[in-house]
Amino acid sequence: MAAPWWRSLLGGRLGWRGFSPSAALSRRTPPLGPMPNEDIDVSNLDGLEKYRSFYRYRRRAEQEARAPHWWRTYREHFGEESDPKDKIDIGLPPQKVSRTQQLLERKRVLGELWANVEEEQAARLRTVCIPLEAVRAEWERTCGPYHKQRLAEYYGLYRDLFQGATFMPRVPLHVSYSVGEDDLMPVYHGNEVAPTEAAQVPEVTYEADESSLWTLLLTNLDGHLLEPDAEYVHWLVTNIPGNRLAEGQETCPYLPPFPARGSGFHRFAFLLFKQDKLIDFSGDTRPSPCYQLGQRTFHTFDFYKKHQEAMTPAGLAFFQCRWDDSVTHTFHQLLDMREPVFEFVRPPPYHPKQKCFPHRQPLRYLDRYRNNHEPTYGIY
């Protein structure tokens, strides 16, 4: 028998009323402020202002990125808000270059490129070859110090070395270890170097004036066996005239890296300080040879704080190192001590109290509560 017409109409109205709350909840919430590019008239795109150069576009994009907005990014929402201006800069002051000099240099380079017909033709045919040494030199001169500073902040070097103070490594520091007779192991900014490769004194080069004085420090941030906040100094050369490292005063002789077994990766940092004058480092001098770890206990922050009036950090290079077979030889032969080994002690497996009637439990349920270690022969 067909339902009356009024019953179908009432059911339709009730169904529509039951749908209305969910529809109301699915409405879009209005934004808390103006959305990006809301003021742009999309109906007349041809009338918008043209940037006409990538430099103008990048400058405008940087201005918009620094401008305050009502929304927050993912990093700002979950990370700690820290103002870069609050960080103390202990490095060298930036070199002041006028905008006019930059434009003249750019004009000169462009003129040389346009005058060279062969390079211009090779660039159009995509057959031009650029030497990597020139690319690296340009990177060191322009954006390299900023990239190094960001890497050092990522690895926590400034936090653990200078208690949060930062500096811009404006002096390129090149460090390499000799491996064999012909091979070299360079130290960049966070690459891994094995203790076997770092067994000998590295070759350190940098550009400096003949009349300047420098200090070179190699320290291990994570290797101290007794004090978690202390370091081990592996090498310290002070009062270096210019870039002649061999003529400096070896305040602490070189000691190869010895990361303990099971302690993971250790951070080793080369720090280059520029001195304003000749400094007396008699209070930081270690005997030669120095194989007592107590004498190599070091704090970079205290060392810099004591000589900060006449010394400024200028260069940085660091690598990561973990245990290999040569560390055992260093502990036994050089340090004359037993090698510490760190192992992870797994806690015993936890099982709840055994049930008298294990209903709906797997067949291996009783194996959890055996008093002996009888093999089950893989049947479970």
Short mmCIF file of C-alpha atoms in Angstrom, two decimals:
data_model
loop_
_atom_site.label_atom_id
_atom_site.label_comp_id
_atom_site.label_asym_id
_atom_site.label_seq_id
_atom_site.Cartn_x
_atom_site.Cartn_y
_atom_site.Cartn_z
CA MET A 1 0.00 0.00 0.00
CA ALA A 2 1.44 3.40 -0.98
CA ALA A 3 2.28 5.86 1.79
CA PRO A 4 0.13 9.00 2.07
CA TRP A 5 1.48 12.11 0.39
CA TRP A 6 1.71 14.05 3.65
CA ARG A 7 3.96 11.39 5.21
CA SER A 8 6.48 11.57 2.36
CA LEU A 9 6.47 15.37 2.52
CA LEU A 10 7.07 15.34 6.29
CA GLY A 11 9.89 12.85 5.92
CA GLY A 12 11.52 15.05 3.30
CA ARG A 13 11.31 18.08 5.58
CA LEU A 14 12.76 16.17 8.52
CA GLY A 15 15.56 14.87 6.36
CA TRP A 16 16.35 18.38 5.16
CA ARG A 17 16.31 19.70 8.73
CA GLY A 18 18.63 16.89 9.84
CA PHE A 19 21.11 17.83 7.11
CA SER A 20 21.25 21.53 7.98
CA PRO A 21 23.50 21.34 11.11
CA SER A 22 26.27 19.46 9.26
CA ALA A 23 26.06 21.90 6.38
CA ALA A 24 26.41 24.80 8.81
CA LEU A 25 29.45 23.21 10.45
CA SER A 26 31.18 22.74 7.08
CA ARG A 27 31.15 26.43 6.26
CA ARG A 28 34.53 28.03 5.74
CA THR A 29 35.81 30.12 8.63
CA PRO A 30 36.80 33.65 7.57
CA PRO A 31 40.54 34.39 7.78
CA LEU A 32 41.96 36.37 10.66
CA GLY A 33 43.37 39.01 8.36
CA PRO A 34 44.05 39.91 4.74
CA MET A 35 45.23 37.05 2.56
CA PRO A 36 48.34 37.29 0.35
CA ASN A 37 47.85 39.10 -2.97
CA GLU A 38 44.31 40.05 -1.97
CA ASP A 39 44.80 43.63 -3.14
CA ILE A 40 45.75 42.60 -6.68
CA ASP A 41 43.15 43.20 -9.38
CA VAL A 42 43.25 39.95 -11.33
CA SER A 43 40.86 41.29 -13.95
CA ASN A 44 43.56 43.65 -15.27
CA LEU A 45 46.85 41.75 -15.15
CA ASP A 46 48.35 43.75 -17.99
CA GLY A 47 48.14 46.92 -15.94
CA LEU A 48 50.29 45.57 -13.08
CA GLU A 49 53.75 46.96 -12.44
CA LYS A 50 56.53 44.98 -14.07
CA TYR A 51 59.74 44.22 -12.20
CA ARG A 52 61.86 44.21 -15.42
CA SER A 53 64.81 42.57 -13.61
CA PHE A 54 65.34 39.65 -11.31
CA TYR A 55 67.20 41.84 -8.78
CA ARG A 56 64.12 44.06 -8.28
CA TYR A 57 61.91 41.01 -7.91
CA ARG A 58 64.23 39.44 -5.33
CA ARG A 59 64.50 42.67 -3.36
CA ARG A 60 60.70 43.00 -3.26
CA ALA A 61 60.32 39.34 -2.24
CA GLU A 62 62.82 39.80 0.61
CA GLN A 63 60.93 42.87 1.81
CA GLU A 64 57.65 40.95 1.82
CA ALA A 65 59.26 38.04 3.66
CA ARG A 66 60.60 40.33 6.40
CA ALA A 67 57.33 42.23 6.77
CA PRO A 68 55.18 41.18 9.76
CA HIS A 69 52.12 39.08 8.94
CA TRP A 70 49.24 37.80 10.99
CA TRP A 71 49.88 34.18 9.97
CA ARG A 72 52.79 32.03 11.11
CA THR A 73 54.76 29.36 9.33
CA TYR A 74 55.22 25.80 10.55
CA ARG A 75 58.62 26.61 12.07
CA GLU A 76 57.29 29.71 13.81
CA HIS A 77 54.34 27.78 15.22
CA PHE A 78 56.28 24.87 16.72
CA GLY A 79 59.75 26.37 17.19
CA GLU A 80 60.99 28.84 19.71
CA GLU A 81 60.74 32.42 18.58
CA SER A 82 64.21 33.92 18.67
CA ASP A 83 65.19 37.28 17.32
CA PRO A 84 68.50 37.19 15.39
CA LYS A 85 69.27 40.65 16.79
CA ASP A 86 69.40 39.19 20.32
CA LYS A 87 72.44 37.04 19.45
CA ILE A 88 75.81 38.52 20.33
CA ASP A 89 78.15 38.81 17.34
CA ILE A 90 81.76 38.30 18.44
CA GLY A 91 83.26 38.05 14.95
CA LEU A 92 85.02 40.43 12.63
CA PRO A 93 83.03 43.42 11.36
CA PRO A 94 81.76 43.14 7.77
CA GLN A 95 83.71 44.78 5.02
CA LYS A 96 81.93 47.93 3.88
CA VAL A 97 81.43 48.03 0.12
CA SER A 98 79.47 50.88 -1.41
CA ARG A 99 76.69 50.27 -3.86
CA THR A 100 78.55 52.31 -6.48
CA GLN A 101 81.57 49.99 -6.30
CA GLN A 102 79.33 46.96 -6.69
CA LEU A 103 77.68 48.42 -9.80
CA LEU A 104 81.03 49.35 -11.30
CA GLU A 105 82.40 45.86 -10.69
CA ARG A 106 79.29 44.31 -12.21
CA LYS A 107 79.56 46.59 -15.22
CA ARG A 108 83.21 45.69 -15.67
CA VAL A 109 82.53 41.95 -15.56
CA LEU A 110 79.64 42.26 -18.02
CA GLY A 111 81.85 44.30 -20.35
CA GLU A 112 84.54 41.63 -20.31
CA LEU A 113 81.97 38.93 -21.05
CA TRP A 114 80.44 40.84 -23.96
CA ALA A 115 83.87 41.60 -25.40
CA ASN A 116 84.79 37.90 -25.48
CA VAL A 117 83.00 36.55 -28.55
CA GLU A 118 84.10 32.95 -28.03
CA GLU A 119 82.69 32.72 -24.50
CA GLU A 120 79.46 34.39 -25.58
CA GLN A 121 79.04 31.86 -28.39
CA ALA A 122 79.90 28.96 -26.06
CA ALA A 123 77.30 30.19 -23.55
CA ARG A 124 74.61 30.26 -26.25
CA LEU A 125 75.58 26.76 -27.43
CA ARG A 126 75.80 25.50 -23.81
CA THR A 127 79.37 24.32 -24.26
CA VAL A 128 81.09 26.79 -21.94
CA CYS A 129 83.35 25.28 -19.25
CA ILE A 130 83.73 27.08 -15.92
CA PRO A 131 86.62 25.98 -13.67
CA LEU A 132 85.48 24.74 -10.27
CA GLU A 133 88.29 26.64 -8.56
CA ALA A 134 86.79 29.91 -9.79
CA VAL A 135 83.32 28.88 -8.64
CA ARG A 136 84.60 27.97 -5.18
CA ALA A 137 86.55 31.25 -4.93
CA GLU A 138 83.42 33.22 -5.85
CA TRP A 139 81.39 31.24 -3.30
CA GLU A 140 83.97 31.90 -0.57
CA ARG A 141 83.89 35.60 -1.38
CA THR A 142 80.11 36.09 -1.55
CA CYS A 143 77.71 33.72 0.21
CA GLY A 144 80.13 31.16 1.65
CA PRO A 145 80.43 32.75 5.13
CA TYR A 146 76.64 32.82 5.51
CA HIS A 147 76.34 29.15 4.57
CA LYS A 148 79.10 28.20 7.02
CA GLN A 149 77.39 30.12 9.80
CA ARG A 150 74.10 28.35 9.16
CA LEU A 151 75.82 24.95 9.20
CA ALA A 152 77.59 25.78 12.45
CA GLU A 153 74.28 26.79 14.02
CA TYR A 154 72.66 23.59 12.76
CA TYR A 155 75.39 21.44 14.36
CA GLY A 156 75.19 23.42 17.62
CA LEU A 157 78.78 24.67 17.53
CA TYR A 158 78.04 28.21 18.66
CA ARG A 159 75.79 26.93 21.42
CA ASP A 160 78.43 24.59 22.86
CA LEU A 161 81.56 26.65 22.15
CA PHE A 162 80.51 30.22 22.93
CA GLN A 163 77.27 29.69 24.88
CA GLY A 164 75.08 31.03 22.10
CA ALA A 165 77.26 33.86 20.80
CA THR A 166 77.83 33.71 17.06
CA PHE A 167 80.31 34.97 14.49
CA MET A 168 80.64 35.07 10.73
CA PRO A 169 83.61 32.97 9.48
CA ARG A 170 84.88 35.60 7.07
CA VAL A 171 88.39 34.15 6.65
CA PRO A 172 88.34 30.95 4.53
CA LEU A 173 90.08 28.18 6.47
CA HIS A 174 91.33 25.22 4.41
CA VAL A 175 92.29 22.06 6.33
CA SER A 176 93.34 18.73 4.85
CA TYR A 177 94.89 15.52 6.19
CA SER A 178 97.48 13.53 4.27
CA VAL A 179 96.37 9.94 3.66
CA GLY A 180 99.24 7.95 2.26
CA GLU A 181 101.64 9.64 -0.11
CA ASP A 182 99.32 11.12 -2.73
CA ASP A 183 95.81 11.29 -1.23
CA LEU A 184 94.33 14.10 0.85
CA MET A 185 91.30 14.08 3.15
CA PRO A 186 89.84 17.62 3.26
CA VAL A 187 87.90 19.03 6.18
CA TYR A 188 84.83 20.96 5.09
CA HIS A 189 81.90 21.77 7.35
CA GLY A 190 80.50 18.60 8.87
CA ASN A 191 81.95 15.84 6.69
CA GLU A 192 83.13 12.58 8.26
CA VAL A 193 86.84 11.97 8.79
CA ALA A 194 88.02 8.65 10.23
CA PRO A 195 90.56 8.64 13.11
CA THR A 196 92.95 6.70 10.86
CA GLU A 197 92.89 9.54 8.32
CA ALA A 198 93.45 12.18 11.03
CA ALA A 199 96.43 10.46 12.64
CA GLN A 200 98.98 13.05 11.48
CA VAL A 201 99.13 16.83 11.81
CA PRO A 202 96.90 18.42 9.15
CA GLU A 203 97.88 21.01 6.59
CA VAL A 204 96.17 24.32 7.32
CA THR A 205 96.15 27.27 4.92
CA TYR A 206 94.42 30.66 4.94
CA GLU A 207 94.96 34.12 3.51
CA ALA A 208 96.49 36.68 5.85
CA ASP A 209 98.72 39.73 5.89
CA GLU A 210 102.36 39.29 6.74
CA SER A 211 102.14 41.56 9.78
CA SER A 212 99.04 39.91 11.31
CA LEU A 213 98.96 37.39 14.17
CA TRP A 214 96.67 34.38 14.45
CA THR A 215 95.72 31.51 16.77
CA LEU A 216 94.58 28.06 15.60
CA LEU A 217 92.60 25.73 17.86
CA LEU A 218 91.35 22.15 17.39
CA THR A 219 88.92 20.94 20.04
CA ASN A 220 86.61 17.96 20.57
CA LEU A 221 83.19 19.04 21.77
CA ASP A 222 81.77 15.59 22.60
CA GLY A 223 84.69 13.47 23.74
CA HIS A 224 85.22 14.28 27.41
CA LEU A 225 84.93 11.13 29.52
CA LEU A 226 84.17 12.72 32.90
CA GLU A 227 82.64 16.19 32.42
CA PRO A 228 79.75 16.47 29.95
CA ASP A 229 80.25 20.23 29.39
CA ALA A 230 84.04 20.10 28.99
CA GLU A 231 86.16 19.54 25.89
CA TYR A 232 89.49 18.02 24.97
CA VAL A 233 91.96 20.30 23.22
CA HIS A 234 93.76 18.37 20.47
CA TRP A 235 95.91 21.15 19.03
CA LEU A 236 96.67 24.76 19.85
CA VAL A 237 99.08 26.98 17.93
CA THR A 238 99.33 30.64 18.98
CA ASN A 239 101.02 33.84 17.80
CA ILE A 240 101.20 32.65 14.18
CA PRO A 241 102.84 35.32 11.97
CA GLY A 242 100.68 35.68 8.88
CA ASN A 243 99.85 32.28 7.38
CA ARG A 244 103.15 30.66 8.35
CA LEU A 245 101.84 28.04 10.72
CA ALA A 246 105.22 26.40 11.27
CA GLU A 247 106.58 29.62 12.83
CA GLY A 248 103.85 29.83 15.48
CA GLN A 249 104.10 28.75 19.11
CA GLU A 250 102.75 25.23 19.62
CA THR A 251 101.03 25.78 22.95
CA CYS A 252 99.50 22.29 22.92
CA PRO A 253 100.92 19.49 20.72
CA TYR A 254 98.70 17.63 18.28
CA LEU A 255 96.85 14.53 19.48
CA PRO A 256 94.89 12.28 17.06
CA PRO A 257 91.13 11.95 17.56
CA PHE A 258 90.07 9.18 19.95
CA PRO A 259 86.24 8.94 19.99
CA ALA A 260 85.32 6.19 22.43
CA ARG A 261 83.71 3.05 21.11
CA GLY A 262 79.94 3.19 21.23
CA SER A 263 79.77 6.97 21.81
CA GLY A 264 78.68 7.82 18.26
CA PHE A 265 79.86 10.77 16.21
CA HIS A 266 82.06 13.46 17.78
CA ARG A 267 82.34 17.03 16.55
CA PHE A 268 85.88 18.34 16.00
CA ALA A 269 86.15 22.07 15.29
CA PHE A 270 89.06 24.09 13.88
CA LEU A 271 88.82 27.69 15.09
CA LEU A 272 90.96 30.49 13.69
CA PHE A 273 91.32 33.61 15.85
CA LYS A 274 92.79 36.90 14.70
CA GLN A 275 95.01 38.60 17.27
CA ASP A 276 95.34 42.35 17.64
CA LYS A 277 98.73 42.04 19.30
CA LEU A 278 101.20 39.55 20.71
CA ILE A 279 99.52 37.59 23.55
CA ASP A 280 101.10 35.74 26.44
CA PHE A 281 99.62 32.20 26.42
CA SER A 282 101.80 30.84 29.23
CA GLY A 283 98.70 29.98 31.29
CA ASP A 284 97.36 27.78 28.46
CA THR A 285 100.60 25.97 27.65
CA ARG A 286 100.63 22.16 27.91
CA PRO A 287 103.75 20.01 28.20
CA SER A 288 105.11 18.29 25.12
CA PRO A 289 104.29 15.46 24.76
CA CYS A 290 100.96 15.72 26.58
CA TYR A 291 99.24 12.35 27.02
CA GLN A 292 97.34 13.07 30.25
CA LEU A 293 93.67 13.69 29.50
CA GLY A 294 93.32 15.78 32.63
CA GLN A 295 95.80 18.27 31.22
CA ARG A 296 93.88 18.45 27.94
CA THR A 297 90.57 19.39 29.56
CA PHE A 298 89.51 22.59 27.86
CA HIS A 299 86.69 25.14 27.70
CA THR A 300 86.63 27.26 24.55
CA PHE A 301 84.34 29.83 26.12
CA ASP A 302 86.70 30.42 29.07
CA PHE A 303 89.69 30.53 26.73
CA TYR A 304 88.06 33.17 24.54
CA LYS A 305 86.74 35.11 27.53
CA LYS A 306 90.23 35.40 28.95
CA HIS A 307 91.72 36.79 25.72
CA GLN A 308 88.69 38.47 24.13
CA GLU A 309 90.21 41.94 24.35
CA ALA A 310 92.97 41.01 21.91
CA MET A 311 91.49 38.08 19.95
CA THR A 312 88.53 37.69 17.58
CA PRO A 313 87.20 34.48 15.93
CA ALA A 314 87.54 34.72 12.16
CA GLY A 315 87.62 31.23 10.57
CA LEU A 316 85.87 27.89 11.09
CA ALA A 317 86.07 24.33 9.77
CA PHE A 318 84.76 21.19 11.45
CA PHE A 319 84.31 17.48 10.85
CA GLN A 320 82.66 14.47 12.46
CA CYS A 321 84.55 11.44 13.68
CA ARG A 322 83.62 8.04 15.14
CA TRP A 323 85.50 5.02 16.45
CA ASP A 324 87.70 2.77 14.36
CA ASP A 325 90.60 0.38 15.08
CA SER A 326 93.20 3.14 15.39
CA VAL A 327 91.47 4.50 18.51
CA THR A 328 92.45 1.35 20.41
CA HIS A 329 96.10 2.01 19.56
CA THR A 330 95.76 5.64 20.72
CA PHE A 331 94.37 4.61 24.11
CA HIS A 332 96.85 1.79 24.71
CA GLN A 333 100.07 3.22 23.25
CA LEU A 334 99.76 7.00 23.57
CA LEU A 335 97.39 7.60 26.47
CA ASP A 336 98.52 4.44 28.33
CA MET A 337 95.06 3.60 29.66
CA ARG A 338 92.30 1.08 29.19
CA GLU A 339 89.97 1.80 26.31
CA PRO A 340 86.47 2.77 27.46
CA VAL A 341 83.63 1.00 25.69
CA PHE A 342 80.05 2.24 25.84
CA GLU A 343 77.36 -0.35 25.25
CA PHE A 344 73.62 -0.10 25.35
CA VAL A 345 72.21 -2.24 28.17
CA ARG A 346 68.80 -3.44 27.10
CA PRO A 347 66.25 -3.73 29.91
CA PRO A 348 64.69 -7.16 30.48
CA PRO A 349 61.47 -7.71 28.56
CA TYR A 350 58.38 -6.89 30.55
CA HIS A 351 55.53 -9.38 30.68
CA PRO A 352 52.32 -8.98 32.67
CA LYS A 353 51.39 -11.42 35.39
CA GLN A 354 50.78 -14.89 34.02
CA LYS A 355 47.16 -15.95 33.70
CA CYS A 356 46.01 -19.35 34.90
CA PHE A 357 43.66 -19.68 31.95
CA PRO A 358 45.16 -17.80 28.97
CA HIS A 359 42.05 -17.52 26.89
CA ARG A 360 42.56 -16.44 23.27
CA GLN A 361 46.33 -16.16 23.63
CA PRO A 362 48.89 -17.35 21.04
CA LEU A 363 50.61 -20.71 21.34
CA ARG A 364 53.88 -19.11 22.45
CA TYR A 365 52.20 -17.48 25.44
CA LEU A 366 53.72 -19.96 27.90
CA ASP A 367 57.21 -19.43 26.45
CA ARG A 368 57.25 -15.96 27.97
CA TYR A 369 57.19 -17.41 31.47
CA ARG A 370 59.73 -20.25 31.16
CA ASN A 371 62.26 -20.52 33.96
CA ASN A 372 64.97 -21.85 31.66
CA HIS A 373 66.17 -21.04 28.17
CA GLU A 374 65.15 -24.21 26.43
CA PRO A 375 65.05 -23.79 22.67
CA THR A 376 61.70 -23.96 20.98
CA TYR A 377 63.29 -25.11 17.68
CA GLY A 378 61.35 -22.49 15.73
CA ILE A 379 57.99 -24.24 15.99
CA TYR A 380 56.40 -21.02 17.22
#
